C-alpha cells in the first residue's frame, strides 16, 4: 500500500516526544513489510524532501500570510496550528497526486489533519488518539482559556470526522468516547508497536554479576506521564528492597523533578536513583537490555 503518516514530530530534527517515536517505529516497520511510506513532518528550517532508509520524509513549514496584525490573533485563537493544518492538507494532496496515497493517518494532538478532514476527502483518514489537550489541562489543573477551548474543539472535530479512530488501550478508548459522546465501538484498539532490542549474551551475563536489579523509566518528565507517582514510591520501595536501582531516562526541563526529589528525600537515595536526561536511541537500546 501507499501510506501517508502525518506527524510534526519525526526524528531526528523534531523527534523528542512519544508521537514522533511512534511515527518513526510505524513508518519503518511498515516499510520493512514492503509498503510505501510517506511521512509529513515539521521543518525546523527550510522545507525539504529526503529518504530515511525506505521512508519518504516531507518536511514542511507554515505558510506565511503577510497581513498586518494577523499574528495578534494568536493570543485568542490557535492561528499557528490552523495555518499549519492548511499546509498539511496541501502537502497531502500533492503526494496523493504524485504517489497514489491510499490512506492517511494523523494524530489528534495539535489537530494537524483538521483542514484535510474539513475539506472533501478523496481517501480514508485514520486518527490515532494520544493525550488530547482537554486531558492535559485536567491533569495539570489548568483552566481553559478561549484559545484552549478552540483548540479542544478543533481536536474533537478532527476525531469525529475521521473514517477510523485508533487508540492504545480500553481505558483511553472509554475516556475519549465519554468526552466526545461517541460509541466506544467506533474506536479500534491497536497497541503501539516497538522494535524489541536483540538479547546481548555478554550484556546479560554482565547484568547477572551486578547485584542490583535495574528498574527503567523512559519518558519526557512531566506530571501526566506519572513521574511524580514513581518518585514518591521509590523511597517506600527501597525501604523494603535495597538491591534496586532506578534509572530515569527522559528530558527534565530545568532539572525540575531531579531537584524536587533531591530536596525532598536527600542525597542518600541518589546511590539508587539516576537521572539521565534525554538519551538517544542507541543509548536507550542499551538501557532496555540492561533493565
PDB file of C-alpha atoms in Angstrom:
ATOM      1  CA  UNK A   1       0.000   0.000   0.000  1.00  0.00           C
ATOM      2  CA  UNK A   2       0.915   3.648  -0.393  1.00  0.00           C
ATOM      3  CA  UNK A   3       0.507   5.153   3.087  1.00  0.00           C
ATOM      4  CA  UNK A   4       0.936   8.701   4.419  1.00  0.00           C
ATOM      5  CA  UNK A   5       1.691   9.339   8.097  1.00  0.00           C
ATOM      6  CA  UNK A   6       1.383  12.892   9.412  1.00  0.00           C
ATOM      7  CA  UNK A   7       3.362  13.955  12.492  1.00  0.00           C
ATOM      8  CA  UNK A   8       5.050  17.255  13.347  1.00  0.00           C
ATOM      9  CA  UNK A   9       7.474  15.186  15.393  1.00  0.00           C
ATOM     10  CA  UNK A  10       9.801  12.888  13.472  1.00  0.00           C
ATOM     11  CA  UNK A  11      13.421  12.070  14.412  1.00  0.00           C
ATOM     12  CA  UNK A  12      15.994  13.383  14.413  1.00  0.00           C
ATOM     13  CA  UNK A  13      15.120  17.055  13.842  1.00  0.00           C
ATOM     14  CA  UNK A  14      11.780  17.093  15.653  1.00  0.00           C
ATOM     15  CA  UNK A  15      11.579  13.705  17.353  1.00  0.00           C
ATOM     16  CA  UNK A  16      11.730  14.394  21.094  1.00  0.00           C
ATOM     17  CA  UNK A  17       8.246  13.130  22.007  1.00  0.00           C
ATOM     18  CA  UNK A  18       6.170   9.959  22.031  1.00  0.00           C
ATOM     19  CA  UNK A  19       4.230  10.781  18.859  1.00  0.00           C
ATOM     20  CA  UNK A  20       7.499  11.155  16.946  1.00  0.00           C
ATOM     21  CA  UNK A  21       8.827   7.849  18.300  1.00  0.00           C
ATOM     22  CA  UNK A  22       5.568   6.078  17.468  1.00  0.00           C
ATOM     23  CA  UNK A  23       5.539   7.511  13.927  1.00  0.00           C
ATOM     24  CA  UNK A  24       9.172   6.555  13.346  1.00  0.00           C
ATOM     25  CA  UNK A  25       8.616   2.971  14.520  1.00  0.00           C
ATOM     26  CA  UNK A  26       5.421   2.609  12.488  1.00  0.00           C
ATOM     27  CA  UNK A  27       6.937   4.103   9.333  1.00  0.00           C
ATOM     28  CA  UNK A  28       9.981   1.841   9.389  1.00  0.00           C
ATOM     29  CA  UNK A  29       8.002  -1.226  10.490  1.00  0.00           C
ATOM     30  CA  UNK A  30       5.562  -0.829   7.597  1.00  0.00           C
ATOM     31  CA  UNK A  31       8.344  -0.084   5.109  1.00  0.00           C
ATOM     32  CA  UNK A  32      10.061  -3.351   6.120  1.00  0.00           C
ATOM     33  CA  UNK A  33       6.801  -5.081   5.151  1.00  0.00           C
ATOM     34  CA  UNK A  34       7.240  -3.570   1.649  1.00  0.00           C
ATOM     35  CA  UNK A  35       4.649  -0.783   1.996  1.00  0.00           C
ATOM     36  CA  UNK A  36       5.492   2.628   0.502  1.00  0.00           C
ATOM     37  CA  UNK A  37       5.531   5.079   3.419  1.00  0.00           C
ATOM     38  CA  UNK A  38       5.476   8.875   3.258  1.00  0.00           C
ATOM     39  CA  UNK A  39       5.824  10.987   6.415  1.00  0.00           C
ATOM     40  CA  UNK A  40       4.796  14.648   6.550  1.00  0.00           C
ATOM     41  CA  UNK A  41       6.683  16.336   9.403  1.00  0.00           C
ATOM     42  CA  UNK A  42       7.553  19.844  10.551  1.00  0.00           C
ATOM     43  CA  UNK A  43      10.623  21.564   9.097  1.00  0.00           C
ATOM     44  CA  UNK A  44      12.587  23.484  11.757  1.00  0.00           C
ATOM     45  CA  UNK A  45      14.482  25.300   8.992  1.00  0.00           C
ATOM     46  CA  UNK A  46      13.770  25.009   5.256  1.00  0.00           C
ATOM     47  CA  UNK A  47      11.254  22.717   3.554  1.00  0.00           C
ATOM     48  CA  UNK A  48      12.855  19.618   2.050  1.00  0.00           C
ATOM     49  CA  UNK A  49      12.245  16.040   0.957  1.00  0.00           C
ATOM     50  CA  UNK A  50      14.561  13.081   1.518  1.00  0.00           C
ATOM     51  CA  UNK A  51      14.620   9.330   2.168  1.00  0.00           C
ATOM     52  CA  UNK A  52      15.167   7.883   5.658  1.00  0.00           C
ATOM     53  CA  UNK A  53      16.159   4.359   4.598  1.00  0.00           C
ATOM     54  CA  UNK A  54      12.980   3.276   2.734  1.00  0.00           C
ATOM     55  CA  UNK A  55      10.750   6.019   4.197  1.00  0.00           C
ATOM     56  CA  UNK A  56       9.994   9.185   2.195  1.00  0.00           C
ATOM     57  CA  UNK A  57      10.091  12.238   4.501  1.00  0.00           C
ATOM     58  CA  UNK A  58       8.453  15.538   3.536  1.00  0.00           C
ATOM     59  CA  UNK A  59       9.413  18.436   5.833  1.00  0.00           C
ATOM     60  CA  UNK A  60       7.018  21.409   5.653  1.00  0.00           C
ATOM     61  CA  UNK A  61       6.604  24.824   7.265  1.00  0.00           C
ATOM     62  CA  UNK A  62       3.677  27.160   7.868  1.00  0.00           C
ATOM     63  CA  UNK A  63       2.553  29.298   5.001  1.00  0.00           C
ATOM     64  CA  UNK A  64       3.297  32.946   5.817  1.00  0.00           C
ATOM     65  CA  UNK A  65       0.377  35.334   5.493  1.00  0.00           C
ATOM     66  CA  UNK A  66       1.581  38.905   5.102  1.00  0.00           C
ATOM     67  CA  UNK A  67      -1.429  40.523   6.737  1.00  0.00           C
ATOM     68  CA  UNK A  68      -0.530  43.258   9.193  1.00  0.00           C
ATOM     69  CA  UNK A  69      -1.537  42.498  12.776  1.00  0.00           C
ATOM     70  CA  UNK A  70      -2.786  38.981  11.969  1.00  0.00           C
ATOM     71  CA  UNK A  71      -0.487  37.303  14.489  1.00  0.00           C
ATOM     72  CA  UNK A  72      -2.109  39.260  17.316  1.00  0.00           C
ATOM     73  CA  UNK A  73      -4.953  36.752  16.996  1.00  0.00           C
ATOM     74  CA  UNK A  74      -2.627  34.031  18.319  1.00  0.00           C
ATOM     75  CA  UNK A  75      -3.419  35.148  21.864  1.00  0.00           C
ATOM     76  CA  UNK A  76      -7.070  34.189  21.396  1.00  0.00           C
ATOM     77  CA  UNK A  77      -7.066  31.677  18.528  1.00  0.00           C
ATOM     78  CA  UNK A  78      -4.650  28.792  17.674  1.00  0.00           C
ATOM     79  CA  UNK A  79      -3.701  30.512  14.436  1.00  0.00           C
ATOM     80  CA  UNK A  80      -0.271  28.899  14.047  1.00  0.00           C
ATOM     81  CA  UNK A  81      -1.849  25.438  14.335  1.00  0.00           C
ATOM     82  CA  UNK A  82      -4.691  26.345  11.974  1.00  0.00           C
ATOM     83  CA  UNK A  83      -2.319  27.595   9.269  1.00  0.00           C
ATOM     84  CA  UNK A  84      -0.117  24.518   9.714  1.00  0.00           C
ATOM     85  CA  UNK A  85      -3.127  22.226   9.170  1.00  0.00           C
ATOM     86  CA  UNK A  86      -3.791  24.045   5.871  1.00  0.00           C
ATOM     87  CA  UNK A  87      -0.183  23.407   4.791  1.00  0.00           C
ATOM     88  CA  UNK A  88      -0.536  19.739   5.815  1.00  0.00           C
ATOM     89  CA  UNK A  89      -3.674  19.385   3.667  1.00  0.00           C
ATOM     90  CA  UNK A  90      -1.872  20.943   0.698  1.00  0.00           C
ATOM     91  CA  UNK A  91       1.038  18.528   1.069  1.00  0.00           C
ATOM     92  CA  UNK A  92      -1.241  15.500   1.426  1.00  0.00           C
ATOM     93  CA  UNK A  93      -2.958  16.482  -1.841  1.00  0.00           C
ATOM     94  CA  UNK A  94       0.430  16.839  -3.553  1.00  0.00           C
ATOM     95  CA  UNK A  95       1.630  13.382  -2.591  1.00  0.00           C
ATOM     96  CA  UNK A  96      -1.766  11.789  -3.334  1.00  0.00           C
ATOM     97  CA  UNK A  97      -1.458  13.112  -6.886  1.00  0.00           C
ATOM     98  CA  UNK A  98       2.206  12.169  -7.213  1.00  0.00           C
ATOM     99  CA  UNK A  99       2.434   8.840  -5.359  1.00  0.00           C
ATOM    100  CA  UNK A 100      -1.131   7.478  -5.296  1.00  0.00           C
ATOM    101  CA  UNK A 101      -1.545   7.548  -1.499  1.00  0.00           C
ATOM    102  CA  UNK A 102      -4.360   5.206  -0.388  1.00  0.00           C
ATOM    103  CA  UNK A 103      -4.781   6.108   3.306  1.00  0.00           C
ATOM    104  CA  UNK A 104      -3.607   8.849   5.691  1.00  0.00           C
ATOM    105  CA  UNK A 105      -3.009   8.598   9.445  1.00  0.00           C
ATOM    106  CA  UNK A 106      -2.789  11.710  11.656  1.00  0.00           C
ATOM    107  CA  UNK A 107      -2.501  12.287  15.429  1.00  0.00           C
ATOM    108  CA  UNK A 108      -5.329  14.013  17.293  1.00  0.00           C
ATOM    109  CA  UNK A 109      -2.813  16.203  19.165  1.00  0.00           C
ATOM    110  CA  UNK A 110      -2.441  19.650  17.569  1.00  0.00           C
ATOM    111  CA  UNK A 111      -5.243  18.754  15.094  1.00  0.00           C
ATOM    112  CA  UNK A 112      -2.772  18.526  12.215  1.00  0.00           C
ATOM    113  CA  UNK A 113      -5.356  16.848   9.978  1.00  0.00           C
ATOM    114  CA  UNK A 114      -8.182  19.318  10.706  1.00  0.00           C
ATOM    115  CA  UNK A 115      -8.146  21.179   7.363  1.00  0.00           C
ATOM    116  CA  UNK A 116      -7.737  17.969   5.378  1.00  0.00           C
ATOM    117  CA  UNK A 117     -10.718  16.323   7.093  1.00  0.00           C
ATOM    118  CA  UNK A 118     -12.763  19.521   6.780  1.00  0.00           C
ATOM    119  CA  UNK A 119     -12.384  19.583   3.001  1.00  0.00           C
ATOM    120  CA  UNK A 120     -13.861  16.878   0.804  1.00  0.00           C
ATOM    121  CA  UNK A 121     -11.566  13.878   1.271  1.00  0.00           C
ATOM    122  CA  UNK A 122     -10.551  11.635  -1.603  1.00  0.00           C
ATOM    123  CA  UNK A 123      -9.113   8.845   0.568  1.00  0.00           C
ATOM    124  CA  UNK A 124      -9.759   7.443   4.093  1.00  0.00           C
ATOM    125  CA  UNK A 125      -8.340   9.243   7.128  1.00  0.00           C
ATOM    126  CA  UNK A 126      -7.361   7.426  10.339  1.00  0.00           C
ATOM    127  CA  UNK A 127      -6.749   9.402  13.546  1.00  0.00           C
ATOM    128  CA  UNK A 128      -4.507   7.973  16.256  1.00  0.00           C
ATOM    129  CA  UNK A 129      -5.512   9.181  19.736  1.00  0.00           C
ATOM    130  CA  UNK A 130      -2.769  10.348  22.067  1.00  0.00           C
ATOM    131  CA  UNK A 131      -3.361  12.523  25.125  1.00  0.00           C
ATOM    132  CA  UNK A 132      -5.718  15.318  23.970  1.00  0.00           C
ATOM    133  CA  UNK A 133      -5.428  18.896  25.177  1.00  0.00           C
ATOM    134  CA  UNK A 134      -8.506  18.635  27.428  1.00  0.00           C
ATOM    135  CA  UNK A 135      -6.833  15.763  29.296  1.00  0.00           C
ATOM    136  CA  UNK A 136      -3.543  17.671  29.664  1.00  0.00           C
ATOM    137  CA  UNK A 137      -5.394  20.680  31.104  1.00  0.00           C
ATOM    138  CA  UNK A 138      -7.311  18.446  33.508  1.00  0.00           C
ATOM    139  CA  UNK A 139      -4.197  16.641  34.754  1.00  0.00           C
ATOM    140  CA  UNK A 140      -2.346  19.940  35.241  1.00  0.00           C
ATOM    141  CA  UNK A 141      -5.452  21.506  36.842  1.00  0.00           C
ATOM    142  CA  UNK A 142      -5.333  24.394  34.413  1.00  0.00           C
ATOM    143  CA  UNK A 143      -8.441  26.387  33.496  1.00  0.00           C
ATOM    144  CA  UNK A 144      -9.304  26.552  29.793  1.00  0.00           C
ATOM    145  CA  UNK A 145      -8.614  29.831  28.056  1.00  0.00           C
ATOM    146  CA  UNK A 146     -10.559  30.829  24.954  1.00  0.00           C
ATOM    147  CA  UNK A 147      -7.639  29.655  22.843  1.00  0.00           C
ATOM    148  CA  UNK A 148      -7.544  26.306  24.692  1.00  0.00           C
ATOM    149  CA  UNK A 149     -11.289  25.821  24.181  1.00  0.00           C
ATOM    150  CA  UNK A 150     -10.953  26.448  20.446  1.00  0.00           C
ATOM    151  CA  UNK A 151      -8.009  24.064  20.238  1.00  0.00           C
ATOM    152  CA  UNK A 152     -10.026  21.363  22.037  1.00  0.00           C
ATOM    153  CA  UNK A 153     -12.877  21.960  19.580  1.00  0.00           C
ATOM    154  CA  UNK A 154     -10.551  21.516  16.587  1.00  0.00           C
ATOM    155  CA  UNK A 155      -9.118  18.279  18.011  1.00  0.00           C
ATOM    156  CA  UNK A 156     -12.621  16.942  18.656  1.00  0.00           C
ATOM    157  CA  UNK A 157     -13.828  17.937  15.178  1.00  0.00           C
ATOM    158  CA  UNK A 158     -10.906  16.069  13.611  1.00  0.00           C
ATOM    159  CA  UNK A 159     -11.691  12.897  15.578  1.00  0.00           C
ATOM    160  CA  UNK A 160     -15.436  12.952  14.894  1.00  0.00           C
ATOM    161  CA  UNK A 161     -14.917  13.393  11.124  1.00  0.00           C
ATOM    162  CA  UNK A 162     -12.311  10.594  10.846  1.00  0.00           C
ATOM    163  CA  UNK A 163     -13.064   7.383   8.961  1.00  0.00           C
ATOM    164  CA  UNK A 164     -11.129   5.349  11.542  1.00  0.00           C
ATOM    165  CA  UNK A 165     -10.246   6.191  15.166  1.00  0.00           C
ATOM    166  CA  UNK A 166      -7.399   4.291  16.844  1.00  0.00           C
ATOM    167  CA  UNK A 167      -6.115   4.243  20.415  1.00  0.00           C
ATOM    168  CA  UNK A 168      -3.840   2.058  22.530  1.00  0.00           C
ATOM    169  CA  UNK A 169      -5.985   0.925  25.492  1.00  0.00           C
ATOM    170  CA  UNK A 170      -9.534   0.261  26.683  1.00  0.00           C
ATOM    171  CA  UNK A 171      -9.085   2.911  29.382  1.00  0.00           C
ATOM    172  CA  UNK A 172      -8.239   5.633  26.864  1.00  0.00           C
ATOM    173  CA  UNK A 173     -10.950   4.466  24.465  1.00  0.00           C
ATOM    174  CA  UNK A 174     -13.599   4.814  27.169  1.00  0.00           C
ATOM    175  CA  UNK A 175     -12.320   8.239  28.248  1.00  0.00           C
ATOM    176  CA  UNK A 176     -12.390   9.616  24.699  1.00  0.00           C
ATOM    177  CA  UNK A 177     -15.771   8.075  23.872  1.00  0.00           C
ATOM    178  CA  UNK A 178     -17.287   9.577  27.017  1.00  0.00           C
ATOM    179  CA  UNK A 179     -15.782  13.033  26.459  1.00  0.00           C
ATOM    180  CA  UNK A 180     -16.667  13.198  22.753  1.00  0.00           C
ATOM    181  CA  UNK A 181     -20.053  11.483  23.039  1.00  0.00           C
ATOM    182  CA  UNK A 182     -19.315   8.680  20.580  1.00  0.00           C
ATOM    183  CA  UNK A 183     -19.892   4.924  20.643  1.00  0.00           C
ATOM    184  CA  UNK A 184     -16.761   3.211  22.058  1.00  0.00           C
ATOM    185  CA  UNK A 185     -17.098   0.582  19.329  1.00  0.00           C
ATOM    186  CA  UNK A 186     -16.081   3.258  16.812  1.00  0.00           C
ATOM    187  CA  UNK A 187     -12.608   3.306  18.357  1.00  0.00           C
ATOM    188  CA  UNK A 188     -10.234   0.497  17.394  1.00  0.00           C
ATOM    189  CA  UNK A 189      -7.638  -0.595  19.958  1.00  0.00           C
ATOM    190  CA  UNK A 190      -4.229  -1.146  18.371  1.00  0.00           C
ATOM    191  CA  UNK A 191      -1.325  -1.028  20.875  1.00  0.00           C
ATOM    192  CA  UNK A 192       1.808   0.872  19.935  1.00  0.00           C
ATOM    193  CA  UNK A 193       4.426  -1.193  18.185  1.00  0.00           C
ATOM    194  CA  UNK A 194       8.048  -1.174  19.227  1.00  0.00           C
ATOM    195  CA  UNK A 195      11.079  -2.965  17.875  1.00  0.00           C
ATOM    196  CA  UNK A 196      12.446  -5.055  20.732  1.00  0.00           C
ATOM    197  CA  UNK A 197      16.232  -4.964  21.177  1.00  0.00           C
ATOM    198  CA  UNK A 198      18.073  -8.185  20.468  1.00  0.00           C
ATOM    199  CA  UNK A 199      19.416 -10.010  23.522  1.00  0.00           C
ATOM    200  CA  UNK A 200      23.135  -9.487  24.036  1.00  0.00           C
ATOM    201  CA  UNK A 201      24.503 -12.594  25.792  1.00  0.00           C
ATOM    202  CA  UNK A 202      27.603 -10.776  27.073  1.00  0.00           C
ATOM    203  CA  UNK A 203      25.488  -7.961  28.493  1.00  0.00           C
ATOM    204  CA  UNK A 204      23.094 -10.485  30.042  1.00  0.00           C
ATOM    205  CA  UNK A 205      25.968 -12.248  31.810  1.00  0.00           C
ATOM    206  CA  UNK A 206      27.328  -8.871  32.967  1.00  0.00           C
ATOM    207  CA  UNK A 207      23.892  -7.948  34.368  1.00  0.00           C
ATOM    208  CA  UNK A 208      23.834 -11.176  36.362  1.00  0.00           C
ATOM    209  CA  UNK A 209      27.075 -10.141  38.060  1.00  0.00           C
ATOM    210  CA  UNK A 210      25.509  -6.832  39.069  1.00  0.00           C
ATOM    211  CA  UNK A 211      23.746  -7.455  42.378  1.00  0.00           C
ATOM    212  CA  UNK A 212      21.340  -4.569  41.804  1.00  0.00           C
ATOM    213  CA  UNK A 213      18.175  -5.077  39.774  1.00  0.00           C
ATOM    214  CA  UNK A 214      17.534  -2.140  37.449  1.00  0.00           C
ATOM    215  CA  UNK A 215      14.117  -0.508  37.010  1.00  0.00           C
ATOM    216  CA  UNK A 216      13.894   1.754  33.969  1.00  0.00           C
ATOM    217  CA  UNK A 217      11.502   4.678  33.410  1.00  0.00           C
ATOM    218  CA  UNK A 218      11.512   6.198  29.892  1.00  0.00           C
ATOM    219  CA  UNK A 219       9.536   9.342  29.117  1.00  0.00           C
ATOM    220  CA  UNK A 220       9.652  13.100  28.996  1.00  0.00           C
ATOM    221  CA  UNK A 221       9.393  14.110  32.665  1.00  0.00           C
ATOM    222  CA  UNK A 222       6.038  15.770  33.256  1.00  0.00           C
ATOM    223  CA  UNK A 223       3.089  15.153  35.545  1.00  0.00           C
ATOM    224  CA  UNK A 224       0.830  13.397  33.030  1.00  0.00           C
ATOM    225  CA  UNK A 225       3.494  10.728  32.432  1.00  0.00           C
ATOM    226  CA  UNK A 226       3.280   9.552  36.056  1.00  0.00           C
ATOM    227  CA  UNK A 227       6.806  10.553  37.109  1.00  0.00           C
ATOM    228  CA  UNK A 228       5.544  12.195  40.342  1.00  0.00           C
ATOM    229  CA  UNK A 229       3.888   8.956  41.459  1.00  0.00           C
ATOM    230  CA  UNK A 230       7.013   6.949  40.681  1.00  0.00           C
ATOM    231  CA  UNK A 231       9.337   9.303  42.564  1.00  0.00           C
ATOM    232  CA  UNK A 232       7.082   9.267  45.629  1.00  0.00           C
ATOM    233  CA  UNK A 233       7.065   5.454  45.554  1.00  0.00           C
ATOM    234  CA  UNK A 234      10.835   4.958  45.250  1.00  0.00           C
ATOM    235  CA  UNK A 235      11.780   5.569  48.944  1.00  0.00           C
ATOM    236  CA  UNK A 236       8.960   3.264  50.075  1.00  0.00           C
ATOM    237  CA  UNK A 237      10.141   0.519  47.725  1.00  0.00           C
ATOM    238  CA  UNK A 238      13.792   0.948  48.738  1.00  0.00           C
ATOM    239  CA  UNK A 239      12.851   0.653  52.412  1.00  0.00           C
ATOM    240  CA  UNK A 240      11.700  -2.919  51.654  1.00  0.00           C
ATOM    241  CA  UNK A 241      14.167  -3.891  48.906  1.00  0.00           C
ATOM    242  CA  UNK A 242      17.696  -2.494  48.939  1.00  0.00           C
ATOM    243  CA  UNK A 243      19.097  -4.181  45.814  1.00  0.00           C
ATOM    244  CA  UNK A 244      17.309  -1.936  43.316  1.00  0.00           C
ATOM    245  CA  UNK A 245      18.498   0.827  41.006  1.00  0.00           C
ATOM    246  CA  UNK A 246      16.028   3.234  39.401  1.00  0.00           C
ATOM    247  CA  UNK A 247      17.118   4.658  36.050  1.00  0.00           C
ATOM    248  CA  UNK A 248      15.125   7.734  34.920  1.00  0.00           C
ATOM    249  CA  UNK A 249      15.616   8.457  31.199  1.00  0.00           C
ATOM    250  CA  UNK A 250      13.887  11.484  29.694  1.00  0.00           C
ATOM    251  CA  UNK A 251      14.071  15.228  29.250  1.00  0.00           C
ATOM    252  CA  UNK A 252      13.619  17.075  32.563  1.00  0.00           C
ATOM    253  CA  UNK A 253      13.220  20.807  31.876  1.00  0.00           C
ATOM    254  CA  UNK A 254      15.420  22.717  34.311  1.00  0.00           C
ATOM    255  CA  UNK A 255      16.105  19.503  36.252  1.00  0.00           C
ATOM    256  CA  UNK A 256      12.762  20.158  37.924  1.00  0.00           C
ATOM    257  CA  UNK A 257      11.969  16.613  39.047  1.00  0.00           C
ATOM    258  CA  UNK A 258      15.570  15.712  39.904  1.00  0.00           C
ATOM    259  CA  UNK A 259      15.842  18.777  42.177  1.00  0.00           C
ATOM    260  CA  UNK A 260      12.427  18.074  43.716  1.00  0.00           C
ATOM    261  CA  UNK A 261      13.457  14.509  44.554  1.00  0.00           C
ATOM    262  CA  UNK A 262      16.809  15.616  45.982  1.00  0.00           C
ATOM    263  CA  UNK A 263      15.275  18.370  48.119  1.00  0.00           C
ATOM    264  CA  UNK A 264      12.510  16.141  49.457  1.00  0.00           C
ATOM    265  CA  UNK A 265      14.400  12.906  50.148  1.00  0.00           C
ATOM    266  CA  UNK A 266      18.045  13.960  50.400  1.00  0.00           C
ATOM    267  CA  UNK A 267      21.272  12.721  48.844  1.00  0.00           C
ATOM    268  CA  UNK A 268      21.109   9.239  50.416  1.00  0.00           C
ATOM    269  CA  UNK A 269      18.807   7.921  47.701  1.00  0.00           C
ATOM    270  CA  UNK A 270      20.979   9.103  44.831  1.00  0.00           C
ATOM    271  CA  UNK A 271      23.100   5.956  45.006  1.00  0.00           C
ATOM    272  CA  UNK A 272      19.961   4.068  43.950  1.00  0.00           C
ATOM    273  CA  UNK A 273      18.376   6.668  41.629  1.00  0.00           C
ATOM    274  CA  UNK A 274      19.979   8.080  38.491  1.00  0.00           C
ATOM    275  CA  UNK A 275      18.519  10.837  36.291  1.00  0.00           C
ATOM    276  CA  UNK A 276      19.998  10.613  32.798  1.00  0.00           C
ATOM    277  CA  UNK A 277      18.053  13.339  30.996  1.00  0.00           C
ATOM    278  CA  UNK A 278      17.396  12.875  27.278  1.00  0.00           C
ATOM    279  CA  UNK A 279      19.127   9.835  25.750  1.00  0.00           C
ATOM    280  CA  UNK A 280      19.473   8.916  22.076  1.00  0.00           C
ATOM    281  CA  UNK A 281      18.110   5.710  20.545  1.00  0.00           C
ATOM    282  CA  UNK A 282      21.402   3.790  20.755  1.00  0.00           C
ATOM    283  CA  UNK A 283      21.765   4.556  24.461  1.00  0.00           C
ATOM    284  CA  UNK A 284      18.100   3.742  25.027  1.00  0.00           C
ATOM    285  CA  UNK A 285      18.505   0.323  23.438  1.00  0.00           C
ATOM    286  CA  UNK A 286      21.380  -0.412  25.807  1.00  0.00           C
ATOM    287  CA  UNK A 287      19.269   0.653  28.788  1.00  0.00           C
ATOM    288  CA  UNK A 288      16.403  -1.634  27.729  1.00  0.00           C
ATOM    289  CA  UNK A 289      18.807  -4.545  27.530  1.00  0.00           C
ATOM    290  CA  UNK A 290      20.184  -3.884  30.994  1.00  0.00           C
ATOM    291  CA  UNK A 291      16.977  -3.357  32.927  1.00  0.00           C
TER     292      UNK A 291
END
